[in-house]
CSV table of C-alpha atoms in Angstrom, one decimal:
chain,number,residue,atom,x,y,z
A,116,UNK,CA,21.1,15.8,1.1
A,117,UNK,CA,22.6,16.3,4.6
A,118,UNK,CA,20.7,13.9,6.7
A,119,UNK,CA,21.4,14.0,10.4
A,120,UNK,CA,22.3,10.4,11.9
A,121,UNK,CA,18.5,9.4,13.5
A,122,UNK,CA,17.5,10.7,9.5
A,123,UNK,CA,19.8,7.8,8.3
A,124,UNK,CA,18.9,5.4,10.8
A,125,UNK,CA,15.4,5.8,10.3
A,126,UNK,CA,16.3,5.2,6.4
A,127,UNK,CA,17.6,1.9,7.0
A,128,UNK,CA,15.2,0.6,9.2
A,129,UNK,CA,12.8,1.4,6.7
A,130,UNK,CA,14.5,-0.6,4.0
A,131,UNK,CA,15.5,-3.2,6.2
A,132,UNK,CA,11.9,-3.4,7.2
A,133,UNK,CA,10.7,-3.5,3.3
A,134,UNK,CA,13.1,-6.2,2.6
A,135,UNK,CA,12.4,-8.0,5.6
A,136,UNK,CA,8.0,-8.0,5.1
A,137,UNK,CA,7.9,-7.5,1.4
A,138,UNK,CA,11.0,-7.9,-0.4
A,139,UNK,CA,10.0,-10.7,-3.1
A,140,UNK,CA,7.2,-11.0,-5.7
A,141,UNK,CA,5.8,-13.8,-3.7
A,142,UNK,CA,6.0,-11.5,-0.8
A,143,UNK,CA,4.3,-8.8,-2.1
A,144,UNK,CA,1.7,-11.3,-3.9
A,145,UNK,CA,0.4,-12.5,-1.1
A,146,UNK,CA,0.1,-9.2,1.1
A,147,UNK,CA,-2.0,-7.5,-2.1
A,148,UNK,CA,-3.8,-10.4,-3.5
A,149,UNK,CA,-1.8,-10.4,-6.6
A,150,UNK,CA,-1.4,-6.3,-7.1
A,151,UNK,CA,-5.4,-5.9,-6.6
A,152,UNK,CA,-5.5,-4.4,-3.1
A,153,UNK,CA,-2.7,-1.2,-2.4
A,154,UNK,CA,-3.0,-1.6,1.2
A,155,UNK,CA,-2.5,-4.1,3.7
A,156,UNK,CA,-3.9,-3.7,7.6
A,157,UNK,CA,-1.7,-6.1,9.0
A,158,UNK,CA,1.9,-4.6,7.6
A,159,UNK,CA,0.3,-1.4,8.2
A,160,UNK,CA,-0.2,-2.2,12.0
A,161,UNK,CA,3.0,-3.4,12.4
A,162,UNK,CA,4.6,0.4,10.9
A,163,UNK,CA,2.1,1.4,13.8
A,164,UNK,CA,3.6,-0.7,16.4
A,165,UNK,CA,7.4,0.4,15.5
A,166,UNK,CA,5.7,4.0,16.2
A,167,UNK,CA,6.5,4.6,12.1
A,168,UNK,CA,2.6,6.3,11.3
A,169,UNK,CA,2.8,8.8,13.7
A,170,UNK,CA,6.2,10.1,12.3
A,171,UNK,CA,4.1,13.3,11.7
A,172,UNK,CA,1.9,13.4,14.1
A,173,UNK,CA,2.1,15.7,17.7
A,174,UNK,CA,3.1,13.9,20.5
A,175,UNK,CA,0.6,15.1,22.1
A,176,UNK,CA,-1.4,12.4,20.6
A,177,UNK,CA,1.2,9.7,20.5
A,178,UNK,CA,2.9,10.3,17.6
A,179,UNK,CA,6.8,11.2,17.0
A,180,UNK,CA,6.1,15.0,16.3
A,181,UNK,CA,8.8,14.7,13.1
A,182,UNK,CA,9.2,17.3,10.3
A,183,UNK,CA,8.1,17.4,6.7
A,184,UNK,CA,11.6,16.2,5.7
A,185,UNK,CA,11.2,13.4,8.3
A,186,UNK,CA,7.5,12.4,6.8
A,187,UNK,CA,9.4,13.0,3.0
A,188,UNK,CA,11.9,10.4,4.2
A,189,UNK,CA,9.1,8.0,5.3
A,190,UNK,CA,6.9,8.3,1.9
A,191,UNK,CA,10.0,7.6,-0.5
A,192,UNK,CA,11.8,4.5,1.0
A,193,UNK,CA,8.3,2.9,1.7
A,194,UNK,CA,7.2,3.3,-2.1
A,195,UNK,CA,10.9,2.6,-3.3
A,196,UNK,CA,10.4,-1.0,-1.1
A,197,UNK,CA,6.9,-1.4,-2.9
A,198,UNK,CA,5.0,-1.5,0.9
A,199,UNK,CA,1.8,-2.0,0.3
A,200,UNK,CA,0.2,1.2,2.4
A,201,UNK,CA,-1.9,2.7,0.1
A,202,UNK,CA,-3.8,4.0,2.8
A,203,UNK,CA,-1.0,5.7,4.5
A,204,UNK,CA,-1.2,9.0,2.0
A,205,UNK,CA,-4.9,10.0,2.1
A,206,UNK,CA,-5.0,9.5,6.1
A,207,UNK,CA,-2.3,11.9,6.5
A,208,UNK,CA,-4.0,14.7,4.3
A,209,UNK,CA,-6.7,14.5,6.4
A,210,UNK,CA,-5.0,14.1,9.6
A,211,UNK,CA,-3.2,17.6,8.8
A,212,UNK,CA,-7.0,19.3,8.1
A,213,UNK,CA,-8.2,18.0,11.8
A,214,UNK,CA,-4.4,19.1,13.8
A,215,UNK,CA,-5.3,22.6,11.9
A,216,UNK,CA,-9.1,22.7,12.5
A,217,UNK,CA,-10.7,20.0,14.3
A,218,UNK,CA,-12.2,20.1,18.1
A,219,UNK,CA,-9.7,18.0,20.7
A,220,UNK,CA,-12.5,15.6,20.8
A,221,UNK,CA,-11.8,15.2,17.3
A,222,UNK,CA,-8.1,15.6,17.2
A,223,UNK,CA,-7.7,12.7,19.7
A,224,UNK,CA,-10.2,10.3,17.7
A,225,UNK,CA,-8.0,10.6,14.7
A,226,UNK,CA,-4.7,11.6,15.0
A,227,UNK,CA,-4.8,8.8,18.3
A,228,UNK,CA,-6.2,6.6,15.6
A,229,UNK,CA,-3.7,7.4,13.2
A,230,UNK,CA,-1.0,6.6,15.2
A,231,UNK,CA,-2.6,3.0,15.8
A,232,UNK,CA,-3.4,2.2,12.0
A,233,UNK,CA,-6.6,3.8,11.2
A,234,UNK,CA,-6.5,4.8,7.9
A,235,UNK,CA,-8.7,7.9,7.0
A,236,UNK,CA,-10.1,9.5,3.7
A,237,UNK,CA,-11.2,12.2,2.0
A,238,UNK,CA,-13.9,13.1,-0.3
A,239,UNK,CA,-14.5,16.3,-2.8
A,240,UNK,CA,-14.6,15.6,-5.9
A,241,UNK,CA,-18.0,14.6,-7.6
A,242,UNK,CA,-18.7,13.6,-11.1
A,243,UNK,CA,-19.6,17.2,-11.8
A,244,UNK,CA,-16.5,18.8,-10.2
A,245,UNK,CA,-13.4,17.1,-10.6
A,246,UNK,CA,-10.7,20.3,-10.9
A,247,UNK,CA,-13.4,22.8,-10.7
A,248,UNK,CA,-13.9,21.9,-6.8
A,249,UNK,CA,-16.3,25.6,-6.7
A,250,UNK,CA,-19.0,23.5,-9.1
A,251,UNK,CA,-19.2,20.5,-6.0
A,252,UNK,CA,-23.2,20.0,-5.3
A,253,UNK,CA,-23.0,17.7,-2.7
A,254,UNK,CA,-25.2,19.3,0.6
A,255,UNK,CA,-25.8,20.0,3.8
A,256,UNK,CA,-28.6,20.6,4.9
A,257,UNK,CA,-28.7,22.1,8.5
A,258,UNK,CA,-31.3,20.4,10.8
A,259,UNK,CA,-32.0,20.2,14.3
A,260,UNK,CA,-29.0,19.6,16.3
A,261,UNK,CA,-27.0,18.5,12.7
A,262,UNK,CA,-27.0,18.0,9.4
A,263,UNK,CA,-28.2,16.0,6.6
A,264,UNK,CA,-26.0,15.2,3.4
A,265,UNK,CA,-27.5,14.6,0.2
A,266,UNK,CA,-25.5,14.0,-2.8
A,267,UNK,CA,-22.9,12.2,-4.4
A,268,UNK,CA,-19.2,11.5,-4.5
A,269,UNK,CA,-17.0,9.5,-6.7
A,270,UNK,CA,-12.9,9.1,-6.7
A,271,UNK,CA,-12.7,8.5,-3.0
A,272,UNK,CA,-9.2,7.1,-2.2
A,273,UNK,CA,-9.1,4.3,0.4
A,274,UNK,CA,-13.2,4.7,1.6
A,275,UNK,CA,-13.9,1.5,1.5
A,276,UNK,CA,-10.9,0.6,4.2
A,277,UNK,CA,-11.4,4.4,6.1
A,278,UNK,CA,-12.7,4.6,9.8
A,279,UNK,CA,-14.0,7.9,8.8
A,280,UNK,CA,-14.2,10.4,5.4
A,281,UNK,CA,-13.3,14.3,5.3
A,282,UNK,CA,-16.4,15.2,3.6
A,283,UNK,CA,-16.5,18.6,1.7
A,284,UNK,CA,-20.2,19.4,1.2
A,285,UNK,CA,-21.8,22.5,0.0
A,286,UNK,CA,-23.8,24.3,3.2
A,287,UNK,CA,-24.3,27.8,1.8
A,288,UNK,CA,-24.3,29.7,-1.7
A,289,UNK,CA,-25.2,27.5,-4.6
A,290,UNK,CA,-22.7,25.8,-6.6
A,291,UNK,CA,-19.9,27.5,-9.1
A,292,UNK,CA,-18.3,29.5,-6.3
A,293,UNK,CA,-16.2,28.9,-3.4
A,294,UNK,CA,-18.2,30.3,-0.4
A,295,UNK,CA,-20.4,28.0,1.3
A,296,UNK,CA,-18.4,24.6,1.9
A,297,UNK,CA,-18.0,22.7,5.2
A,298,UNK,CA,-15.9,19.9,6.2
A,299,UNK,CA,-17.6,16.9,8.1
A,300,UNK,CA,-16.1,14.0,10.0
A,301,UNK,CA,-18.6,11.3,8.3
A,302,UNK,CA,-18.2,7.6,9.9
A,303,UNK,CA,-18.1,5.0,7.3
A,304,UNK,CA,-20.6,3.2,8.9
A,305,UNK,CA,-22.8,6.3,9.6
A,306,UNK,CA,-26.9,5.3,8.1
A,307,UNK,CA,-27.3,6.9,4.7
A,308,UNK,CA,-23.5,6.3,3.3
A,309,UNK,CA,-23.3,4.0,0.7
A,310,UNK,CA,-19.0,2.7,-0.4
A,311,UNK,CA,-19.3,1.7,-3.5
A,312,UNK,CA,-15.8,0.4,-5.3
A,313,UNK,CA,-14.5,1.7,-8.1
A,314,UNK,CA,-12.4,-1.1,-10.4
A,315,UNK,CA,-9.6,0.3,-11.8
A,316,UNK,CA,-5.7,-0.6,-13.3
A,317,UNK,CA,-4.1,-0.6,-10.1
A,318,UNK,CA,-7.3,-2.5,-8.5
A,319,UNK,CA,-9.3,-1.6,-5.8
A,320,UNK,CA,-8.2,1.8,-4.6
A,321,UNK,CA,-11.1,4.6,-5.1
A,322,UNK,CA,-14.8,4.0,-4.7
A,323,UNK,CA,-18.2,6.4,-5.3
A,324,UNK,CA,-19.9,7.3,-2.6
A,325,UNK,CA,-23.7,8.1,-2.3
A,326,UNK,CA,-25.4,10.0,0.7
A,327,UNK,CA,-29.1,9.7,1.2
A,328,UNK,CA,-30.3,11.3,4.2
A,329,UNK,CA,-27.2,10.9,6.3
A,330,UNK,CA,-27.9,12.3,9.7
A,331,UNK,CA,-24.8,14.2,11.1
A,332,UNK,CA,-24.6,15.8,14.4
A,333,UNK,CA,-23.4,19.0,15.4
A,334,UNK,CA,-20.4,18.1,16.2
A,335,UNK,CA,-19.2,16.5,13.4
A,336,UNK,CA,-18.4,20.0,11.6
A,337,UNK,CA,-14.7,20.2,11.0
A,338,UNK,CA,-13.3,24.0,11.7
A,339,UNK,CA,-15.7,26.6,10.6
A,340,UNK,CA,-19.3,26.3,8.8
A,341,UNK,CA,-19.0,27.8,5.4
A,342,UNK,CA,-15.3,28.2,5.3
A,343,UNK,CA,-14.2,24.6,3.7
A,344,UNK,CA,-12.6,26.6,0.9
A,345,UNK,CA,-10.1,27.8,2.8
A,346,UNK,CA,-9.2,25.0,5.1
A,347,UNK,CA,-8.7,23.3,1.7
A,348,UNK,CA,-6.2,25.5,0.4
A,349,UNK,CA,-4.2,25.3,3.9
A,350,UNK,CA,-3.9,22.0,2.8
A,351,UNK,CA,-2.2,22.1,-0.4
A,352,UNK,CA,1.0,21.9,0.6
A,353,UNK,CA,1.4,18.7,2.4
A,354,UNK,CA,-0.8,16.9,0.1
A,355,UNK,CA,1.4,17.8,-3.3
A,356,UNK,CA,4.4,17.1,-1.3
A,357,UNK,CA,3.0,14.0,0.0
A,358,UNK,CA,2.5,12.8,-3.5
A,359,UNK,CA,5.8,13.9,-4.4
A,360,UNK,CA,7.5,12.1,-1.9
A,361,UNK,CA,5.0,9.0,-3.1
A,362,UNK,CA,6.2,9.3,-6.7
A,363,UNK,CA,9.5,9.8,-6.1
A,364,UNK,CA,10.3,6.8,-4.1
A,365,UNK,CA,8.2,5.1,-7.3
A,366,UNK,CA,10.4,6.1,-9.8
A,367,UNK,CA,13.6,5.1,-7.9
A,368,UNK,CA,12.2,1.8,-7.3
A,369,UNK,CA,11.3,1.5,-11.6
A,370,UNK,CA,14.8,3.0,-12.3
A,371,UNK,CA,16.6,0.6,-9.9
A,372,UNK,CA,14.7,-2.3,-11.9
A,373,UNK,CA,15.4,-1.1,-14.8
A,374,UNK,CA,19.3,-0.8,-14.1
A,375,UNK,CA,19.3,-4.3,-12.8
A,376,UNK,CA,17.5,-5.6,-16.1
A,377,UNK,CA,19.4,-3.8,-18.1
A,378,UNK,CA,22.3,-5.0,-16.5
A,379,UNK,CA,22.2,-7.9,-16.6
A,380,UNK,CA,20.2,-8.5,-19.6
A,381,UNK,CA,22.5,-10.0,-23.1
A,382,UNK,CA,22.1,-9.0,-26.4
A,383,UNK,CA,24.7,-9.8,-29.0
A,384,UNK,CA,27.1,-11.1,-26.4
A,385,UNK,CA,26.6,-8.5,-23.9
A,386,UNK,CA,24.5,-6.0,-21.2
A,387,UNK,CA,22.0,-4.5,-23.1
A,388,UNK,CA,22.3,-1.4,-20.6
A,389,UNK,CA,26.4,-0.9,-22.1
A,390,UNK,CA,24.4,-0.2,-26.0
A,391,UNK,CA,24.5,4.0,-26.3
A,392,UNK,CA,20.9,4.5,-26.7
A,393,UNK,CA,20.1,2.5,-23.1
A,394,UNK,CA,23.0,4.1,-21.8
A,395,UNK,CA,22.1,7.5,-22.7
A,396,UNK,CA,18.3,7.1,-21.3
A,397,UNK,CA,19.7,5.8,-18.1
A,398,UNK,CA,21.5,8.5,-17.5
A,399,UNK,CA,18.8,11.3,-18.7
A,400,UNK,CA,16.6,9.3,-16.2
A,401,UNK,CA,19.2,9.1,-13.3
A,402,UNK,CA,19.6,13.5,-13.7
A,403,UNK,CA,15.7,13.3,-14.0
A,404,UNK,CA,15.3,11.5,-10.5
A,405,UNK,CA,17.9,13.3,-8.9
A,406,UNK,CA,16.4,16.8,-10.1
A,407,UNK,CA,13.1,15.6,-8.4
A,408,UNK,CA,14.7,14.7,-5.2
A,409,UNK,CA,16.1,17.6,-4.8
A,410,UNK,CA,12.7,19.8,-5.7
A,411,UNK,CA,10.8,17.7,-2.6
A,412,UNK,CA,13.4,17.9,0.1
A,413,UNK,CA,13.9,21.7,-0.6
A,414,UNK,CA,10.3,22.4,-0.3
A,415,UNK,CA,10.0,20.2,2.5
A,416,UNK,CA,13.0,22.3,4.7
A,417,UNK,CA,11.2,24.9,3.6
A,418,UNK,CA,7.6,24.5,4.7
A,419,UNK,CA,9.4,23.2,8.2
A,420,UNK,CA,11.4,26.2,8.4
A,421,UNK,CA,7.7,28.3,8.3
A,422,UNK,CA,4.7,25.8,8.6
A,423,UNK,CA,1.9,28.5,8.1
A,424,UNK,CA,3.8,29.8,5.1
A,425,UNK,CA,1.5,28.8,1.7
A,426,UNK,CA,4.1,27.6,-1.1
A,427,UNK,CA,1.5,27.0,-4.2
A,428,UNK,CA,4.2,27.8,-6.7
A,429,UNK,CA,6.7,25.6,-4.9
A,430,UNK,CA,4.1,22.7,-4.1
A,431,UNK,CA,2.5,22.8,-7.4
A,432,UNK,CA,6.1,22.3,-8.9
A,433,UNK,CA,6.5,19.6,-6.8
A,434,UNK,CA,3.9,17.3,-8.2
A,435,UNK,CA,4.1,18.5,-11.5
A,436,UNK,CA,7.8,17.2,-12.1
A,437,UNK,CA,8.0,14.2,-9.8
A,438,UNK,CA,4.9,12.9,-11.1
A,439,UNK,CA,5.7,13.5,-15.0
A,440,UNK,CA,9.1,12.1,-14.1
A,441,UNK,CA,7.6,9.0,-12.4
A,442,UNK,CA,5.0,8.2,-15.0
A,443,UNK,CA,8.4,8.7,-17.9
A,444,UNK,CA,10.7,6.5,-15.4
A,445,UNK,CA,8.3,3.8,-16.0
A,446,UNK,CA,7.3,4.0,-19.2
A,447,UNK,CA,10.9,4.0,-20.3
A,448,UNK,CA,11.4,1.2,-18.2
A,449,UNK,CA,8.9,-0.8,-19.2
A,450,UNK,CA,10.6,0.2,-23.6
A,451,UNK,CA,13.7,-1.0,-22.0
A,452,UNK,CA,12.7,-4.3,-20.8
A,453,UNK,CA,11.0,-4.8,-24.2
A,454,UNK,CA,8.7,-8.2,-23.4
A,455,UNK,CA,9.3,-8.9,-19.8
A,456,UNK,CA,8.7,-5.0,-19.1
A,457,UNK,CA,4.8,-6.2,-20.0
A,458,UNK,CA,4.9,-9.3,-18.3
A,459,UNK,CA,2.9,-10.0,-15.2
A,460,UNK,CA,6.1,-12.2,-14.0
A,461,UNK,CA,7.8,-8.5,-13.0
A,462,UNK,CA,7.1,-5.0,-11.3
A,463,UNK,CA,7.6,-3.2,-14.4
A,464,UNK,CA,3.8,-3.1,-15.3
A,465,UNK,CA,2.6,-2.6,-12.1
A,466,UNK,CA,5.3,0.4,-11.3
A,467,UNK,CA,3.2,1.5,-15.0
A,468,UNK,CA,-0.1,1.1,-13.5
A,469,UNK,CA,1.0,2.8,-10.4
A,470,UNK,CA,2.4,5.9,-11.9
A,471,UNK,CA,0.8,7.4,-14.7
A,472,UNK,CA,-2.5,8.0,-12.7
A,473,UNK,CA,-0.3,10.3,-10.4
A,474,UNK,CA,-0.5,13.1,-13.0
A,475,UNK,CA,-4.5,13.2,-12.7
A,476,UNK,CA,-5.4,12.4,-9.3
A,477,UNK,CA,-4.4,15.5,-6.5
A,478,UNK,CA,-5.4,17.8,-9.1
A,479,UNK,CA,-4.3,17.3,-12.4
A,480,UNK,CA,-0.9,18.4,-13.7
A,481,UNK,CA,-3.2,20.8,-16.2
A,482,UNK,CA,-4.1,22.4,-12.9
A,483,UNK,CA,-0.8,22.3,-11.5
A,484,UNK,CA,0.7,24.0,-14.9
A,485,UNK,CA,-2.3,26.7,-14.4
A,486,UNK,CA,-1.7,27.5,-10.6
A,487,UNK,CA,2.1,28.0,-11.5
A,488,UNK,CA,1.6,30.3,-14.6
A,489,UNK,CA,-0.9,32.5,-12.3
A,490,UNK,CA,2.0,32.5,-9.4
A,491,UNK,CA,4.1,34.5,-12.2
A,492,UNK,CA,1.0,36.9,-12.8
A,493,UNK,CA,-0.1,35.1,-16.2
């Protein structure tokens, strides 16, 4: 990669930063409550003071106005330093839904927001329609001067710590198609919303949410009454690239463990990493990583290079491989390690818990597999 010289600047403040906050176990302890939070408001704030959560963002609304490859750069060396922002991902998917279709009222409430720390969610799947987003019952009923949601919805990253949630809800034709759906900016603290948290491996991260009688107004529609579906799929890909860029910092930061375990690490009078067999996974591993790296920055340059362009092929590649090669990355780390790989006393097990639910959330790699077999006319 040919980074230009603010690219590699940024790049070091970032790690400098990482090793600075939350460098050590202890560090990174204390900031999460022992692994069971993914997201911490006051590190967070302080990315928002060094102007770092707007790198994305227009300037119009405060942010630096950087490209994909900028925001790539951002996602990998925060997850390769373990920062604790889980928040960070889901508030820019949403973010990029209100630059493409929101009113400037609500452009400046959340992309101003972002840019200051808010973190932001968004909600569509329901425990009815997890891939098959067309089957989502969740409604809308229009009112005078609003709306009033009714239904349920359940995986909802980073609700419970959100200022507001995307909502996708059903306004038109009944469910098992893909007319009909409307985006709403729903207030967490709106009447009617109930956050209800979701326990699972990597702690508190995802919650069900339940809508009785929530009164929207008007002018909490995001873009166009009955025309969700699409809005959706303008979407796709920053949010597969996003998680790409997620995962990949991930797997650098297992495989960088794992090289310095197996390092260092005597068996029989020497590194355990110098036996064949290690040696030989290392290095599958090492092409692996590498081959991912490559994938995301190449898609990135080109979604820059045309930002209205749709790349579902190209996106869905993205989080197929990095993902897979994420979830292997720590998985062999964790074989490699043997005992301590398991033990709470190192990031091996939580670099576990943290990647193999990347190939199910964001739409699962199944789905992924599907979109790119239909991009070749299968």
């Amino acid at each position: 990669m040919d980074l230009t010289e603010e690219q590699r600047a940024f790049v070091s403040a970032i790690e400098t930063f990482c090793g600075r906050e939350c460098g050590t176990r202890e560090q990174r302890d204390a900031l999460t409550g022992r692994g069971a939070e993914s997201h911490n408001d006051a590190l967070y704030r302080k990315m928002a003071d060094l102007g770092w959560l707007g790198v994305h963002v227009d300037p119009e609304y405060g942010g630096a106005g950087g490209s994909m490859v900028d925001l790539m750069l951002f996602l990998e060396h925060t997850a390769r330093g373990m920062a604790p922002i889980g928040g960070f991902a889901t508030t820019m998917i949403a973010a990029a839904a209100y630059a493409r279709f929101g009113t400037p009222q609500q452009k400046a409430t959340i992309l101003g927001g972002v840019v200051n720390g808010a973190v932001e969610s968004i909600a569509m799947s329901e425990p009815e329609a997890g891939s098959d987003v067309a089957s989502l019952s969740c409604r809308a009923t229009r009112v005078d001067g609003g709306y009033v949601i009714n239904g349920q919805k359940t995986w909802c990253s980073n609700a419970h710590i959100a200022d507001h949630i995307l909502l996708v809800a059903r306004t038109g034709a009944a469910p098992g198609g893909h007319q009909g759906m409307t985006m709403f900016m729903v207030p967490t603290d709106a009447p009617g919303l109930e956050i209800r948290g979701i326990e699972t491996m990597g702690g508190r991260e995802v919650n069900d949410l339940f809508f009785t009688d929530c009164l929207l107004p008007e002018s909490a529609v995001v873009g166009e009454v009955d025309n969700g579906w699409r809005q959706l799929m303008a979407g796709l890909n920053l949010e597969r690239l996003m998680l790409g860029g997620l995962m990949l910092g991930s797997a650098q930061r297992a495989f960088d463990d794992t090289l310095g375990y197996v390092t260092q690490r005597k068996q029989f009078g020497k590194p355990v990493g110098s036996f064949q067999v290690l040696r030989h996974r290392i290095a599958d591993l090492a092409t692996e990583i590498e081959c991912s790296r490559l994938l995301v920055y190449d898609v990135a340059a080109k979604v820059d290079a045309d930002p209205q362009r749709m790349l579902p092929r190209e996106a869905s590649m993205v989080k197929l491989k990095v993902t897979e090669t994420a979830k292997r990355m720590a998985l062999e780390g964790m074989q490699m390690m043997g005992g301590y790989g398991y033990a709470r006393e190192f990031d091996m097990e939580m670099h576990v818990r943290r990647t193999v639910v990347s190939t199910i959330y964001g739409g699962t790699n199944e789905i992924q597999r599907d979109i790119i077999g239909k991009t070749y006319g299968l």
